[in-house]
């Protein structure tokens, strides 16, 4: 089991038109210094290393509110064992979902969508479908979630973009059917607001 | 689709490993196959015996002059391979291998199974098993199994990976009847999907009831099941939901989408009804076999207010809609001298404790005449003035008048209604001893307009 490299994963997302926030990979301090002014703040920092599967546990995730904080956090993270570089990503607002895939030996790619954030695994509010999943089916999956009303923004008037989210679900289904070498996918979280849905973090396992 | 006609409707059968010793597999097969002795020529094969149930066995299948449609193999595992060779040489039409000791026993058994599979596939002979109970097809009076008895004719095909569960069905629900009871064991050749296709087209079968542990060739299964559920219901019970050593996964998706969650999703996606227990499995299958499906618009007639309220609660939980009574319905019932003026005047129709059989008749008939009532729940509590037998008779009659509207009964209590319940069920009107059980089953009866 191995995680697909960041640049390669990014290419896959682009190929399947899954959008993600502006994200740049830096492995040297002077590159960050040179470009720090070009970001819209706050930004997220996430460490990257081939053998790192759970970066939160090693202190490899952070949020910087300005340029100074970014540089400070960057140099600290680069010193963590196994870290090859740090991803700097502009922050997006919206509701968190998780979209993923698990390849079942009998049924092939099983596509998942669930309510994201810290409660993903506690509330276990998720729906599965065996691929292929059409856009219409993807919309049905979202409607079947217990948290559907929450996604509609019933209380806070901040609905997600269902169309864009369904497109991502279908894209993952198509991607999984074509790339048989990929055994698991996590887009976690996918952040969605009324305007758009983007995969803020992603993991492809081969 | 595999041609299984020689397996399931043979004109000639040979039981290889037939025995005269009671409480053995070989004797069970003999006893059961003889229940169809008027339908076909039966041969027993055993080189060590001179007589089995009045019939002289032959030493080898080759000794039989006539062509053999079905060979049932129940010899010890070490002799199976040789017997299969003989069956292939004899060009039998189908083989059921009852013998155990194959892939279920580990790698060595698996190799042995692959060996016999290669033989039958080369010969082009369909094989059920190994490691299975056998097959029962009631219409053809075929019991090629070592089950504890022979079930009555019915509309449900029980298709089970486990043979023991087929025994449970055959022994436990005699009155229910089956069109077929098949245990497919290790499904080396003829598998679940082949059986689904076969019984999906079988005119005697109205409902397919499956017991599955693991499904082989999931894609094909989904494709076939999706096709069949459009024409007849499939009710499945899944065992082995929680695998002992969960596989290592590296993603959130992997940890949440476990094997059972995947099965659940598959069932839902292809329209299979999943039962949570053996009881529920039978409850649902019985209802689907006996009553027509209908749209979601029910009425409840009861002589006990409390039970009516409880039933309404369960309907709410299960998503079963209770229709509003029309003014016509209310007026008609109210004007009847046979119904107490204190009846509820809404759905559930509580015709109160002293309801006579005539009162039941008026209420049931009137409510079934209301166009937008698509199905009926009848509850009877055993009160001092209740006449269960007469009530059952009325329900049986009214059921005939409204063939498109299912009736489900709850004659609650105990022995006072035993005979009435027998009468209902003999007429294929299901009775449930508990409201929740029956209402869960009713949920599976509800369909969109175009499906019914």
XYZ file of C-alpha atoms in Angstrom:
658
model
C 0.000 0.000 0.000
C 1.360 3.341 -1.028
C 0.110 6.893 -1.333
C 0.288 8.435 -4.810
C 2.617 11.418 -4.913
C 1.117 14.838 -4.576
C 1.889 16.132 -8.066
C 0.562 12.956 -9.644
C -2.614 13.064 -7.557
C -3.088 16.688 -8.546
C -2.874 15.683 -12.216
C -5.554 13.029 -11.681
C -7.869 15.560 -10.051
C -7.322 18.011 -12.895
C -7.967 15.297 -15.470
C -11.334 14.527 -13.846
C -12.121 18.237 -13.378
C -12.191 18.016 -9.588
C -11.274 21.456 -8.368
C -9.126 22.163 -5.366
C -7.945 25.377 -3.711
C -4.674 26.949 -4.851
C -2.034 24.618 -3.421
C 1.738 24.877 -3.840
C 4.379 22.425 -2.725
C 7.587 23.831 -1.200
C 10.658 21.927 -0.082
C 13.008 24.850 0.542
C 12.666 27.895 2.779
C 13.836 30.410 0.216
C 11.092 29.444 -2.248
C 8.443 30.098 0.373
C 9.988 33.472 1.239
C 9.916 34.442 -2.426
C 6.241 33.517 -2.919
C 4.625 34.130 0.472
C 3.228 37.458 -0.730
C 1.220 35.847 -3.497
C -1.219 33.974 -1.196
C -4.625 35.027 -0.014
C -4.548 34.497 3.779
C -5.246 32.536 5.905
C -3.489 29.514 4.412
C -3.153 25.924 5.528
C 0.150 24.111 5.840
C 0.313 20.356 5.456
C 3.467 18.288 5.525
C 4.139 15.773 2.772
C 6.251 12.600 2.868
C 5.916 9.328 0.934
C 5.602 7.298 4.116
C 3.428 9.711 6.068
C -0.199 8.534 6.216
C -1.528 10.431 9.225
C -0.006 13.892 9.376
C -2.197 15.365 12.093
C -0.713 13.004 14.645
C 2.833 14.210 14.004
C 1.959 17.916 14.115
C 2.090 18.183 10.370
C -0.969 20.393 9.848
C -1.417 24.067 10.672
C -3.128 27.341 9.739
C -1.190 30.561 9.200
C -2.970 33.918 9.319
C -0.187 35.892 7.645
C 3.185 35.782 5.913
C 5.259 35.820 9.126
C 3.326 32.936 10.639
C 3.624 30.968 7.401
C 7.445 31.228 7.384
C 7.698 30.320 11.057
C 5.495 27.241 10.762
C 7.133 26.143 7.545
C 10.637 25.926 8.996
C 9.317 24.054 12.038
C 7.430 21.477 9.974
C 10.327 20.838 7.624
C 12.270 19.476 10.591
C 9.735 16.668 11.319
C 11.094 13.205 10.549
C 10.132 11.879 7.117
C 8.887 15.232 5.836
C 9.954 15.977 2.256
C 8.141 19.252 1.895
C 5.098 21.294 2.883
C 1.921 22.085 0.975
C 0.619 25.610 1.313
C -3.054 25.948 0.508
C -5.473 28.853 0.499
C -8.352 28.349 2.877
C -11.923 27.877 1.561
C -15.135 28.211 3.543
C -18.118 25.911 3.501
C -19.414 22.621 4.798
C -17.212 19.548 5.050
C -17.984 16.323 3.263
C -15.979 13.219 2.638
C -16.045 11.561 -0.775
C -14.148 8.346 -1.287
C -13.771 4.971 -2.899
C -12.912 1.491 -1.740
C -12.301 -1.262 -4.249
C -14.248 -4.361 -3.239
C -12.866 -7.663 -4.538
C -16.367 -8.820 -5.564
C -18.261 -5.698 -6.502
C -15.511 -3.398 -7.781
C -15.280 0.280 -6.829
C -17.646 1.240 -4.000
C -18.198 5.000 -3.888
C -18.853 6.795 -0.616
C -20.144 10.198 0.337
C -20.499 11.235 3.948
C -20.859 14.212 6.229
C -17.324 15.356 6.964
C -15.499 17.180 9.664
C -14.658 15.870 13.092
C -17.829 13.779 13.323
C -17.282 11.703 10.178
C -16.433 8.502 11.975
C -18.527 9.134 15.069
C -21.837 9.867 13.353
C -21.146 7.435 10.514
C -23.507 9.333 8.266
C -22.476 8.041 4.873
C -23.968 6.393 1.779
C -22.353 3.801 -0.454
C -23.001 2.916 -4.100
C -21.286 0.435 -6.356
C -19.834 2.168 -9.433
C -20.776 3.355 -11.975
C -22.525 6.228 -10.201
C -24.302 8.654 -12.527
C -24.753 12.283 -11.565
C -28.416 11.636 -10.832
C -27.500 8.733 -8.531
C -24.866 10.916 -6.891
C -27.550 13.492 -6.095
C -29.704 10.720 -4.623
C -26.798 9.687 -2.408
C -26.594 13.221 -1.018
C -30.364 13.287 -0.438
C -30.205 9.955 1.419
C -27.728 11.307 3.979
C -29.218 11.840 7.426
C -27.593 15.244 7.395
C -29.257 16.260 4.127
C -31.100 19.136 5.774
C -27.853 20.356 7.252
C -26.303 20.347 3.768
C -29.325 22.315 2.513
C -28.471 24.991 5.063
C -31.836 24.681 6.801
C -30.601 26.447 9.931
C -27.679 28.589 8.830
C -28.854 29.442 5.312
C -25.524 28.266 3.924
C -26.319 25.448 1.523
C -23.702 23.419 -0.255
C -23.523 23.249 -4.025
C -25.243 19.925 -4.759
C -24.534 19.979 -8.493
C -20.811 20.469 -8.054
C -20.630 17.912 -5.257
C -22.499 15.311 -7.309
C -20.070 15.976 -10.161
C -17.165 15.119 -7.870
C -18.861 11.868 -6.773
C -19.378 10.863 -10.404
C -15.823 11.881 -11.262
C -14.448 9.611 -8.520
C -16.626 6.775 -9.838
C -15.276 7.266 -13.378
C -11.723 7.630 -12.143
C -11.956 4.433 -10.091
C -13.404 2.443 -12.978
C -10.542 3.526 -15.234
C -7.640 3.302 -12.784
C -7.810 -0.229 -11.430
C -4.474 0.166 -9.663
C -6.042 2.601 -7.177
C -7.517 0.655 -4.272
C -8.718 3.460 -2.008
C -9.474 7.157 -2.392
C -10.222 9.786 0.220
C -11.199 13.302 -0.697
C -11.353 14.497 2.863
C -12.565 17.060 3.329
C -14.418 18.236 0.293
C -15.477 21.776 1.190
C -18.640 22.979 -0.443
C -20.401 26.329 -0.369
C -23.186 27.751 -2.501
C -20.709 28.623 -5.253
C -18.442 25.625 -5.512
C -17.116 22.382 -4.135
C -13.433 21.617 -3.877
C -11.281 18.774 -2.650
C -9.202 20.400 0.049
C -7.281 17.270 0.873
C -6.921 14.049 -1.025
C -5.305 10.696 -0.737
C -5.022 8.058 -3.461
C -3.774 4.663 -2.361
C -2.310 2.111 -4.744
C -28.289 -19.124 -18.714
C -27.253 -22.650 -17.688
C -29.769 -25.377 -18.569
C -30.673 -26.963 -15.253
C -33.703 -28.934 -16.444
C -31.996 -32.314 -16.041
C -31.017 -31.388 -12.484
C -34.463 -30.182 -11.478
C -36.836 -32.214 -13.623
C -35.144 -35.590 -14.217
C -36.914 -38.574 -15.729
C -34.276 -40.943 -14.358
C -32.234 -40.607 -11.158
C -29.330 -42.585 -9.714
C -28.425 -42.224 -6.042
C -24.753 -43.135 -5.761
C -23.919 -44.032 -2.192
C -27.508 -45.051 -1.402
C -27.856 -46.696 1.996
C -30.414 -48.736 3.891
C -29.098 -47.621 7.267
C -31.409 -45.159 8.988
C -30.146 -41.718 10.065
C -27.509 -41.627 7.336
C -27.215 -39.241 4.402
C -27.439 -42.186 1.989
C -30.709 -43.327 3.538
C -32.146 -39.801 3.709
C -31.597 -39.467 -0.036
C -33.245 -42.857 -0.674
C -36.265 -42.081 1.444
C -36.755 -38.632 -0.064
C -36.234 -39.579 -3.708
C -38.825 -42.332 -3.349
C -41.492 -39.704 -2.652
C -41.356 -39.100 -6.426
C -41.203 -42.711 -7.530
C -44.298 -42.362 -9.718
C -42.699 -39.489 -11.582
C -39.458 -41.145 -12.628
C -37.289 -44.224 -12.769
C -35.063 -44.474 -9.695
C -31.806 -46.419 -9.368
C -29.613 -46.971 -6.345
C -25.872 -47.506 -6.626
C -24.005 -49.331 -3.871
C -21.632 -52.264 -4.498
C -21.960 -53.558 -0.929
C -25.729 -53.997 -0.582
C -28.257 -56.408 -2.071
C -31.397 -54.459 -1.264
C -32.407 -50.934 -0.339
C -36.078 -50.245 0.456
C -37.131 -53.168 -1.726
C -34.980 -52.130 -4.669
C -31.854 -53.999 -5.777
C -28.941 -51.601 -6.138
C -26.360 -51.833 -8.923
C -22.608 -51.803 -8.219
C -21.725 -48.986 -10.616
C -23.636 -46.343 -12.564
C -22.299 -47.964 -15.757
C -24.397 -51.030 -14.895
C -27.593 -49.065 -15.570
C -28.743 -49.601 -19.147
C -31.027 -46.564 -19.324
C -29.802 -42.975 -19.764
C -29.489 -41.135 -16.446
C -30.697 -37.530 -16.171
C -29.585 -36.878 -12.605
C -26.846 -38.507 -10.543
C -26.751 -37.704 -6.831
C -23.333 -38.406 -5.336
C -23.085 -39.162 -1.622
C -19.944 -41.267 -1.323
C -16.999 -40.501 0.988
C -14.825 -37.704 -0.362
C -11.940 -39.976 -1.436
C -14.235 -41.792 -3.900
C -15.926 -38.728 -5.390
C -13.389 -38.158 -8.157
C -13.744 -41.721 -9.449
C -17.541 -41.544 -9.291
C -17.496 -38.260 -11.229
C -15.417 -39.968 -13.938
C -18.051 -42.696 -14.144
C -20.870 -40.141 -14.319
C -19.082 -38.287 -17.121
C -18.530 -41.540 -19.017
C -22.236 -42.335 -18.591
C -23.034 -38.833 -19.939
C -25.518 -38.056 -17.170
C -27.609 -34.890 -17.553
C -26.726 -33.328 -14.194
C -24.888 -34.087 -10.959
C -25.556 -33.140 -7.349
C -22.526 -33.721 -5.120
C -23.711 -33.979 -1.542
C -20.356 -35.204 -0.197
C -18.360 -32.777 1.931
C -14.599 -32.398 2.317
C -13.822 -29.905 -0.448
C -12.971 -26.195 -0.523
C -14.652 -25.727 2.852
C -11.867 -27.862 4.355
C -8.848 -25.863 3.183
C -6.305 -25.919 0.363
C -6.226 -29.688 -0.176
C -9.995 -29.887 -0.446
C -9.940 -26.897 -2.772
C -7.557 -28.690 -5.149
C -9.809 -31.724 -5.053
C -12.832 -29.538 -5.854
C -11.045 -27.921 -8.791
C -10.245 -31.392 -10.077
C -13.879 -32.551 -10.165
C -15.008 -29.166 -11.492
C -12.624 -29.491 -14.450
C -14.090 -32.931 -15.193
C -17.751 -31.865 -15.232
C -17.017 -28.688 -17.148
C -15.117 -30.600 -19.817
C -18.058 -32.995 -20.070
C -20.494 -30.066 -20.086
C -22.543 -31.445 -17.180
C -24.038 -28.982 -14.655
C -23.034 -29.812 -11.078
C -24.668 -28.597 -7.873
C -22.427 -28.636 -4.780
C -20.221 -30.175 -3.492
C -20.973 -29.981 0.200
C -24.692 -29.359 -0.194
C -28.005 -30.717 1.029
C -29.410 -31.149 -2.473
C -32.489 -29.878 -4.263
C -36.243 -30.045 -3.758
C -38.627 -29.031 -6.550
C -42.160 -29.523 -5.277
C -44.065 -29.268 -8.553
C -41.920 -32.003 -10.099
C -42.215 -34.084 -6.924
C -38.444 -34.161 -6.775
C -36.725 -34.392 -3.423
C -33.086 -35.018 -4.283
C -31.846 -34.031 -0.849
C -31.358 -35.502 2.596
C -33.721 -32.983 4.205
C -35.785 -34.112 7.221
C -39.011 -34.134 5.209
C -40.643 -33.089 1.956
C -42.290 -29.667 1.856
C -45.649 -28.860 0.301
C -46.053 -26.967 -2.953
C -45.799 -23.222 -2.653
C -44.609 -20.080 -4.368
C -41.285 -19.410 -2.649
C -37.914 -20.659 -3.895
C -35.512 -20.906 -0.976
C -31.954 -20.736 -2.260
C -29.392 -21.138 0.444
C -25.658 -21.418 0.807
C -26.334 -23.330 4.012
C -28.043 -26.715 3.867
C -28.982 -26.619 7.532
C -31.078 -23.513 6.967
C -33.004 -25.309 4.232
C -33.707 -28.014 6.839
C -35.020 -25.324 9.159
C -37.397 -24.034 6.484
C -38.609 -27.490 5.472
C -39.153 -28.669 9.020
C -40.353 -25.400 10.492
C -42.876 -23.928 8.103
C -44.618 -26.861 6.542
C -47.812 -24.997 5.703
C -45.966 -22.227 3.941
C -44.935 -24.466 1.044
C -42.080 -23.905 -1.364
C -41.624 -24.047 -5.114
C -38.026 -25.047 -4.550
C -35.559 -25.496 -1.716
C -31.974 -25.606 -2.922
C -28.754 -25.660 -0.994
C -25.888 -24.849 -3.306
C -22.991 -25.500 -0.943
C -19.586 -24.617 -2.353
C -21.088 -23.529 -5.714
C -18.162 -24.930 -7.680
C -20.151 -25.011 -10.917
C -23.834 -24.096 -10.561
C -23.827 -20.981 -8.394
C -26.173 -18.530 -6.768
C -26.408 -16.405 -9.906
C -27.344 -19.415 -12.081
C -30.052 -20.382 -9.600
C -31.370 -16.816 -9.475
C -31.646 -16.776 -13.256
C -33.368 -20.169 -13.317
C -35.933 -19.458 -10.628
C -36.332 -15.886 -11.817
C -37.919 -17.438 -14.920
C -39.670 -20.306 -13.136
C -43.426 -19.835 -13.413
C -44.071 -21.646 -10.115
C -41.874 -19.201 -8.176
C -43.276 -15.869 -7.053
C -40.640 -14.967 -4.448
C -36.927 -15.774 -4.205
C -35.642 -16.147 -0.649
C -31.853 -16.185 -0.368
C -29.478 -17.005 2.420
C -25.992 -15.771 1.576
C -22.687 -15.638 3.376
C -20.400 -14.512 0.571
C -21.255 -13.751 -3.029
C -18.954 -14.864 -5.832
C -18.788 -12.810 -9.016
C -20.466 -9.759 -7.528
C -20.820 -7.897 -10.817
C -22.781 -10.709 -12.469
C -24.879 -11.144 -9.338
C -25.840 -7.456 -9.387
C -26.690 -7.540 -13.072
C -28.932 -10.633 -12.698
C -30.558 -9.537 -9.422
C -31.364 -6.099 -10.847
C -33.148 -7.751 -13.741
C -35.128 -10.174 -11.543
C -36.270 -7.713 -8.883
C -38.087 -5.852 -11.643
C -40.363 -8.877 -12.096
C -40.300 -10.706 -8.739
C -39.116 -9.882 -5.253
C -35.890 -11.219 -3.768
C -35.671 -11.397 0.031
C -32.167 -11.994 1.359
C -30.644 -12.736 4.700
C -26.916 -12.087 4.990
C -24.723 -13.896 7.483
C -21.109 -13.216 8.319
C -21.586 -9.500 8.700
C -18.579 -8.865 10.838
C -15.375 -10.423 9.587
C -13.032 -11.406 12.394
C -9.876 -9.704 11.185
C -10.849 -6.499 9.488
C -8.487 -5.891 6.603
C -5.861 -3.223 6.901
C -7.115 -0.028 5.323
C -5.417 3.303 4.934
C -8.335 5.606 4.314
C -11.411 6.837 6.133
C -13.490 5.481 3.282
C -11.901 2.064 3.693
C -12.582 1.965 7.403
C -16.222 2.987 7.007
C -17.139 0.982 3.908
C -16.741 -2.446 5.507
C -17.845 -5.663 3.845
C -21.322 -5.681 5.363
C -21.930 -2.017 4.568
C -21.010 -2.858 0.992
C -23.460 -5.788 0.914
C -26.201 -3.581 2.311
C -25.521 -1.012 -0.385
C -25.512 -3.704 -3.077
C -28.847 -5.148 -1.899
C -30.432 -1.732 -1.845
C -29.009 -0.792 -5.219
C -30.410 -3.873 -6.977
C -33.751 -3.828 -5.129
C -33.238 -6.827 -2.840
C -35.216 -6.761 0.414
C -32.904 -7.528 3.329
C -34.313 -9.483 6.280
C -32.726 -9.138 9.698
C -33.681 -12.532 11.107
C -34.957 -15.953 10.037
C -38.386 -15.004 11.331
C -38.439 -11.766 9.371
C -37.153 -13.593 6.289
C -40.110 -15.986 6.420
C -42.618 -13.279 7.438
C -41.745 -11.194 4.393
C -41.485 -14.106 1.954
C -44.849 -15.468 3.068
C -46.605 -12.148 2.603
C -45.086 -11.562 -0.834
C -45.968 -15.101 -1.910
C -49.559 -14.945 -0.737
C -50.757 -11.383 -1.243
C -50.536 -8.918 -4.120
C -48.299 -5.900 -3.718
C -50.006 -2.526 -3.554
C -49.499 1.199 -3.322
C -48.895 2.876 0.019
C -52.394 3.562 1.325
C -53.661 1.280 4.104
C -56.563 1.036 6.501
C -56.726 -0.711 9.865
C -59.872 -2.360 11.238
C -59.646 -3.379 14.896
C -61.835 -4.358 17.821
C -59.208 -3.152 20.293
C -58.381 0.555 20.494
C -54.948 0.042 22.051
C -53.842 -2.404 19.404
C -55.063 -0.033 16.700
C -52.968 2.766 18.152
C -49.932 0.512 18.396
C -50.385 -0.612 14.806
C -50.656 3.016 13.689
C -47.402 3.749 15.532
C -45.568 0.936 13.783
C -46.995 2.032 10.440
C -45.616 5.502 11.052
C -42.165 4.123 11.896
C -42.094 1.850 8.853
C -43.400 4.522 6.521
C -46.763 2.896 5.846
C -49.437 5.487 5.119
C -52.890 5.273 6.684
C -55.515 6.784 4.400
C -58.147 9.216 5.592
C -61.648 7.774 5.544
C -64.011 9.360 3.051
C -67.289 10.855 4.206
C -69.067 8.126 2.283
C -67.210 5.414 4.200
C -67.877 7.035 7.564
C -71.587 7.559 6.798
C -72.062 4.040 5.553
C -70.466 2.413 8.601
C -72.259 4.779 10.982
C -75.617 3.930 9.441
C -75.141 0.195 9.975
C -77.056 -1.306 12.891
C -74.286 -3.888 13.236
C -71.576 -1.398 14.189
C -71.491 0.330 17.564
C -72.227 4.090 17.311
C -69.059 4.562 19.368
C -66.755 3.387 16.582
C -63.763 5.680 15.988
C -64.903 7.307 12.694
C -61.320 7.583 11.544
C -58.467 5.331 10.501
C -57.611 3.102 12.441
C -61.241 1.991 12.409
C -61.828 0.934 15.980
C -65.143 -0.896 15.894
C -64.816 -1.382 19.675
C -64.695 -4.399 21.913
C -68.140 -5.814 21.401
C -67.723 -5.914 17.620
C -69.702 -8.751 16.106
C -68.635 -10.651 13.020
C -71.261 -8.706 11.084
C -69.700 -5.516 12.391
C -66.321 -6.642 11.039
C -67.980 -7.457 7.725
C -69.542 -4.008 7.357
C -66.336 -2.196 8.316
C -64.033 -4.302 6.113
C -66.306 -4.289 3.093
C -66.986 -0.567 3.274
C -63.377 0.428 3.741
C -62.207 -1.865 0.920
C -64.800 -0.218 -1.314
C -63.137 3.134 -0.712
C -61.086 3.597 -3.902
C -57.917 4.993 -2.356
C -57.578 2.233 0.222
C -55.060 -0.144 -1.352
C -54.550 -2.651 1.451
C -56.056 -3.677 4.773
C -54.824 -4.646 8.221
C -57.357 -6.541 10.345
C -56.716 -6.806 14.064
C -58.756 -9.074 16.291
C -58.339 -9.180 20.061
C -60.048 -12.149 21.734
C -62.907 -10.653 23.746
C -65.832 -12.470 25.294
C -68.171 -11.609 22.406
C -65.592 -12.230 19.628
C -66.188 -15.057 17.148
C -62.776 -15.753 15.550
C -63.952 -18.536 13.233
C -66.772 -16.445 11.799
C -64.441 -13.440 11.465
C -61.938 -15.573 9.558
C -64.668 -16.851 7.256
C -65.790 -13.288 6.486
C -62.241 -12.162 5.763
C -61.647 -15.107 3.423
C -64.839 -14.235 1.512
C -64.088 -10.519 1.291
C -60.525 -11.191 0.181
C -61.973 -12.920 -2.894
C -64.158 -9.897 -3.679
C -61.146 -7.564 -3.706
C -58.368 -9.568 -5.373
C -56.133 -6.523 -5.903
C -56.202 -5.434 -2.253
C -54.012 -7.369 0.189
C -55.377 -8.274 3.621
C -53.024 -8.933 6.511
C -54.417 -10.304 9.764
C -53.418 -10.011 13.362
C -55.580 -12.401 15.328
C -53.852 -11.697 18.611
C -53.826 -13.744 21.759
C -53.646 -17.515 21.899
C -55.644 -20.691 21.542
C -59.019 -19.031 21.073
C -58.054 -18.172 17.489
C -55.973 -21.222 16.536
C -58.539 -22.680 14.166
C -59.440 -19.294 12.716
C -55.768 -18.644 11.954
C -55.471 -22.035 10.251
C -58.437 -21.117 8.083
C -56.908 -17.745 7.163
C -53.540 -19.223 6.292
C -55.007 -22.118 4.334
C -56.543 -19.393 2.201
C -53.191 -17.636 1.956
C -54.145 -14.741 4.163
C -51.137 -14.328 6.427
C -51.636 -13.913 10.140
C -48.994 -12.489 12.460
C -48.923 -12.958 16.210
C -47.236 -9.615 16.749
C -48.050 -6.213 15.265
C -44.484 -5.066 14.779
C -43.427 -8.258 12.984
C -46.283 -8.101 10.535
C -46.007 -4.399 9.836
C -42.301 -4.731 9.035
C -43.325 -7.379 6.509
C -46.055 -5.147 5.052
C -43.413 -2.559 4.209
C -42.032 -4.949 1.569
C -45.461 -5.197 -0.062
C -45.616 -1.506 -0.807
C -44.586 -0.568 -4.334
C -44.831 2.249 -6.804
C -47.891 2.210 -9.004
C -46.153 0.821 -12.102
C -44.606 -2.159 -10.331
C -47.833 -3.720 -9.099
